[in-house]
XYZ file of C-alpha atoms in Angstrom:
339
model
C -49.067 68.623 -28.614
C -45.946 66.497 -28.684
C -46.232 65.976 -24.935
C -49.873 64.988 -25.443
C -49.073 62.443 -28.120
C -46.193 61.054 -26.125
C -48.484 60.606 -23.074
C -51.133 58.833 -25.165
C -48.400 56.465 -26.640
C -47.190 55.633 -23.052
C -50.850 54.974 -21.997
C -51.382 52.638 -24.920
C -48.150 50.693 -24.324
C -49.011 50.345 -20.610
C -52.578 49.052 -21.499
C -51.171 46.661 -24.005
C -48.739 45.226 -21.628
C -51.353 44.437 -19.155
C -53.605 42.574 -21.599
C -53.610 38.733 -21.534
C -52.034 37.373 -24.562
C -54.185 34.337 -25.117
C -52.969 31.092 -26.590
C -51.391 31.040 -30.049
C -51.349 27.323 -30.135
C -53.810 25.319 -32.297
C -56.922 24.634 -30.457
C -57.900 21.080 -29.470
C -61.709 20.597 -29.828
C -63.512 18.846 -27.045
C -65.425 15.629 -27.662
C -68.150 16.750 -25.231
C -69.392 19.936 -23.581
C -71.508 19.447 -20.598
C -74.891 20.887 -19.724
C -74.560 24.045 -17.625
C -74.554 24.199 -13.866
C -76.586 26.724 -12.012
C -73.980 29.234 -10.871
C -70.145 28.910 -11.112
C -68.562 25.666 -12.291
C -65.169 25.021 -10.634
C -63.574 21.639 -10.123
C -64.036 18.179 -11.622
C -63.433 14.687 -10.498
C -63.808 11.349 -12.519
C -65.169 8.187 -11.173
C -64.223 5.123 -13.278
C -66.869 2.491 -13.334
C -65.062 -0.847 -13.350
C -67.990 -2.921 -14.280
C -69.264 -0.641 -17.089
C -66.591 1.980 -18.078
C -68.946 3.687 -20.568
C -71.131 4.461 -17.535
C -68.475 6.269 -15.672
C -69.394 9.539 -14.092
C -67.730 13.060 -14.043
C -68.585 15.020 -10.869
C -68.187 18.864 -10.968
C -68.724 21.540 -8.269
C -70.992 24.434 -8.692
C -69.702 27.142 -6.440
C -72.453 29.166 -4.626
C -74.278 29.517 -1.349
C -76.978 27.374 -2.857
C -74.379 25.143 -4.858
C -74.171 21.631 -5.804
C -71.896 18.771 -6.880
C -73.175 17.904 -10.213
C -72.951 14.395 -11.750
C -72.545 14.145 -15.572
C -72.657 11.020 -17.786
C -69.993 10.805 -20.466
C -72.325 12.527 -23.001
C -72.302 15.584 -20.727
C -75.944 15.176 -19.432
C -76.597 15.940 -15.823
C -77.601 12.896 -13.682
C -80.060 14.249 -11.251
C -80.169 11.182 -9.112
C -76.293 11.344 -8.527
C -76.125 15.148 -8.022
C -75.844 16.660 -4.564
C -77.858 19.766 -4.130
C -77.961 22.483 -1.413
C -74.298 22.505 -0.716
C -72.906 25.697 0.812
C -70.243 26.831 -1.639
C -68.685 23.579 -2.671
C -65.184 24.341 -4.017
C -62.940 21.374 -4.979
C -63.655 17.736 -5.263
C -61.695 14.312 -5.288
C -62.180 10.614 -5.436
C -60.391 7.669 -3.930
C -60.943 3.922 -4.750
C -61.130 0.783 -2.691
C -61.684 2.530 0.632
C -62.663 0.177 3.487
C -66.173 1.237 4.690
C -66.580 -1.609 7.298
C -65.167 -5.033 7.924
C -66.386 -6.529 4.570
C -67.232 -3.565 2.358
C -65.035 -1.510 0.114
C -66.176 1.476 -1.986
C -64.981 4.459 -3.999
C -65.519 7.657 -2.132
C -66.017 11.238 -3.187
C -64.816 14.143 -0.976
C -65.390 17.820 -1.397
C -64.995 21.087 0.536
C -68.037 22.996 1.789
C -66.495 26.372 2.452
C -69.289 28.178 4.189
C -69.826 25.402 6.668
C -66.016 25.231 7.285
C -66.017 21.565 6.534
C -65.363 18.720 4.141
C -67.880 16.022 3.125
C -67.522 12.377 2.141
C -69.941 10.185 0.140
C -69.881 6.605 -1.336
C -69.921 6.166 -5.022
C -72.147 5.298 -6.868
C -74.767 5.142 -4.138
C -74.099 8.801 -3.049
C -74.607 7.857 0.533
C -73.136 10.271 3.114
C -70.297 8.708 5.169
C -69.443 11.680 7.470
C -72.362 12.114 9.800
C -72.968 15.645 8.274
C -69.362 16.747 7.717
C -65.803 17.043 9.189
C -64.886 20.472 10.585
C -61.391 21.722 9.324
C -58.956 24.373 10.357
C -60.971 24.387 13.633
C -57.819 25.515 15.731
C -57.402 28.602 13.513
C -57.837 31.944 15.286
C -57.080 34.295 12.370
C -60.313 35.610 10.636
C -61.092 33.779 7.350
C -58.085 31.393 7.788
C -60.643 28.507 8.365
C -62.444 28.595 4.971
C -61.622 25.319 3.076
C -60.942 25.490 -0.585
C -58.926 22.801 -2.243
C -58.891 19.016 -1.430
C -57.050 15.903 -2.478
C -57.483 12.306 -1.144
C -54.377 10.182 -0.539
C -54.899 6.426 -0.575
C -51.443 4.948 -0.050
C -50.751 2.086 -2.408
C -49.288 -0.004 0.340
C -51.964 0.477 3.075
C -55.613 0.925 3.602
C -55.418 4.300 5.207
C -57.236 7.272 3.786
C -56.199 10.912 4.154
C -57.692 14.212 2.988
C -55.261 17.185 2.284
C -57.078 20.484 2.517
C -56.160 24.021 1.581
C -57.898 27.193 2.370
C -59.021 30.473 0.776
C -56.546 32.476 2.825
C -53.815 31.326 5.036
C -50.276 31.849 6.567
C -46.977 31.593 4.762
C -46.304 28.171 6.520
C -48.682 25.301 7.352
C -51.193 26.485 4.765
C -52.441 22.868 4.356
C -53.830 20.544 6.961
C -53.830 16.716 6.536
C -56.557 14.556 8.156
C -56.709 10.772 8.452
C -60.238 9.475 7.732
C -61.086 6.280 9.576
C -64.341 4.248 9.203
C -66.283 2.868 12.000
C -69.149 0.575 10.763
C -69.882 2.787 7.764
C -69.339 6.129 9.414
C -65.888 8.031 9.139
C -64.219 9.948 11.720
C -61.540 12.687 11.052
C -58.276 13.285 12.815
C -55.668 15.985 12.164
C -52.309 14.342 11.632
C -50.209 17.143 9.815
C -49.859 20.832 9.098
C -47.503 21.613 6.337
C -47.047 23.534 3.162
C -45.279 26.849 2.343
C -47.057 29.722 0.732
C -45.540 32.715 -1.190
C -48.142 35.108 0.006
C -48.818 36.188 -3.595
C -52.405 35.064 -4.021
C -53.785 31.724 -2.784
C -53.537 27.937 -2.815
C -56.378 25.952 -4.285
C -55.441 23.068 -6.510
C -53.921 19.964 -4.979
C -53.285 16.529 -6.446
C -51.752 13.340 -4.935
C -49.627 10.710 -6.576
C -50.558 7.596 -4.622
C -48.028 5.315 -6.065
C -44.879 7.605 -5.874
C -46.149 9.081 -2.718
C -46.109 12.792 -3.533
C -48.524 15.664 -3.170
C -48.442 18.674 -5.495
C -50.150 22.073 -4.998
C -50.419 25.283 -6.860
C -48.993 28.427 -5.161
C -50.800 30.378 -7.804
C -48.446 33.182 -8.893
C -45.321 31.405 -7.737
C -44.809 27.767 -8.501
C -45.918 24.135 -8.177
C -44.809 22.885 -4.768
C -44.072 19.213 -4.001
C -43.940 17.284 -0.823
C -44.237 13.740 0.599
C -47.900 12.693 0.931
C -47.106 10.427 3.867
C -47.177 12.476 7.064
C -44.561 10.049 8.646
C -41.955 11.217 6.051
C -41.936 14.743 7.317
C -42.793 18.095 5.807
C -39.634 19.316 4.029
C -40.346 20.733 0.614
C -39.036 18.415 -2.217
C -39.297 20.917 -5.082
C -40.957 24.110 -6.332
C -41.036 24.288 -10.113
C -42.753 25.429 -13.304
C -43.438 29.026 -12.400
C -41.691 30.496 -15.485
C -44.034 28.586 -17.743
C -47.134 30.418 -16.559
C -48.436 33.853 -17.494
C -49.993 34.572 -14.092
C -52.223 32.092 -12.108
C -51.122 28.418 -11.701
C -54.468 26.709 -11.398
C -55.947 23.114 -11.512
C -53.740 20.132 -11.480
C -54.393 16.682 -12.894
C -52.261 13.556 -12.651
C -52.289 11.265 -15.747
C -50.654 7.860 -15.393
C -49.221 6.028 -18.320
C -47.668 3.267 -16.098
C -47.539 2.848 -12.349
C -44.570 5.300 -12.225
C -44.646 7.276 -15.582
C -47.086 9.971 -16.828
C -47.835 13.609 -16.646
C -48.925 16.469 -14.391
C -51.235 18.710 -16.435
C -51.665 22.252 -14.974
C -53.921 24.953 -16.019
C -52.208 28.230 -17.203
C -55.251 30.172 -16.378
C -54.787 33.633 -18.111
C -53.005 32.072 -20.996
C -55.886 29.796 -21.912
C -53.371 26.828 -21.966
C -52.378 23.792 -19.977
C -48.723 22.858 -19.247
C -47.555 19.312 -19.161
C -44.813 18.276 -16.791
C -43.086 14.830 -16.459
C -44.413 12.877 -13.615
C -41.086 11.398 -12.726
C -38.761 14.442 -12.788
C -41.202 17.274 -13.038
C -39.604 18.603 -16.274
C -41.639 20.759 -18.639
C -42.836 18.747 -21.618
C -45.113 21.101 -23.707
C -48.171 23.335 -23.586
C -51.612 22.674 -25.224
C -54.593 24.851 -25.996
C -57.946 23.260 -25.103
C -60.095 26.225 -25.890
C -61.384 26.691 -22.412
C -61.629 30.049 -20.597
C -60.281 30.859 -17.084
C -59.958 27.183 -16.135
C -59.856 26.562 -12.401
C -59.993 22.749 -12.003
C -59.168 19.796 -14.202
C -58.968 15.982 -13.891
C -57.892 12.984 -15.965
C -58.289 9.237 -16.121
C -56.094 6.915 -18.242
C -58.296 3.954 -18.908
C -60.683 3.522 -21.815
C -64.285 4.664 -21.302
C -66.120 3.411 -24.362
C -66.502 4.869 -27.806
C -66.205 8.520 -26.980
C -63.052 8.146 -24.852
C -61.161 5.106 -26.026
C -57.915 6.380 -24.735
C -59.049 7.755 -21.465
C -60.550 11.166 -20.568
C -59.429 14.604 -19.557
C -61.834 17.121 -18.127
C -61.430 20.905 -17.840
C -63.692 23.384 -16.137
C -64.781 26.241 -18.590
C -65.849 29.655 -17.394
C -69.399 29.271 -18.810
C -70.904 27.114 -16.115
C -69.802 23.959 -17.759
C -67.014 21.392 -18.277
C -65.228 20.154 -21.448
C -64.335 16.465 -22.043
C -61.481 15.354 -24.249
C -60.132 11.996 -25.368
C -56.785 11.622 -23.584
C -54.854 10.915 -26.772
C -55.556 14.379 -28.128
C -53.636 15.913 -25.201
C -50.709 13.719 -24.055
C -47.740 13.018 -26.339
């Protein structure tokens, strides 16, 4: 009997240690919860409308073989006329501003990965016009099975030039050169893609999905999910030496979505999803030091994004958007999150 009781206690302790703790921090209530997507919400990106900030748009991927990139207004309602349907497993999405389309036209652009077609897509905003002649193949030189399935994406628009780059990660990959960087060049309204760099270490522990670029400071960050946040130069001409790997001790398990919040041209925060803990960790933009954690009440957050300028009465201090594991996204006024 004693051996039986002892065995039961050991089992209970083992089960208890494997349970996710959940956040003990006070919960921050979202200002808006969006309408639901069809399948599996994943990653958001925010388009700031310069002419009418209150009419800005939040885009969010819906991950499925019959997926979509949904467009939401700031009240969380789906905008059917801006939503892209029939996308083959869209995963991550990003936006760049003031991109040269032709000799006299500049536009914001939206890029996302289309995993099952092994490509990335590029559209103008707010027209939602395709700029890619059907898509740009990625990882096309890869010979290992399933090492060519794109997952994460971030656009790099250097502050001192008109170049545009897409940095792409994959569902599975090697321990070096996990990311590919492509230069996207317009020719009378249609873009072409050219591979310019392979880079990025991988711990081999899980996968690399979330990527964000700091255009002003010239850095790219990505989540090596159960290891740390890795930092490199975004400019391919500055080399591919790792600058830092930080933050791992502040996460329970998976290090997920990354958002960059600017408070000035050089100051601000990286906000990173601590997925199993149900929290988000804030790191100093300049020195990458840990600042604090917050509980936003979301579950199993993959992707997140933020924008620092006012967007009308609901978001007077800017907006933060987090994916929630119920086919939706949560919107917060930025002042409820950053110090």
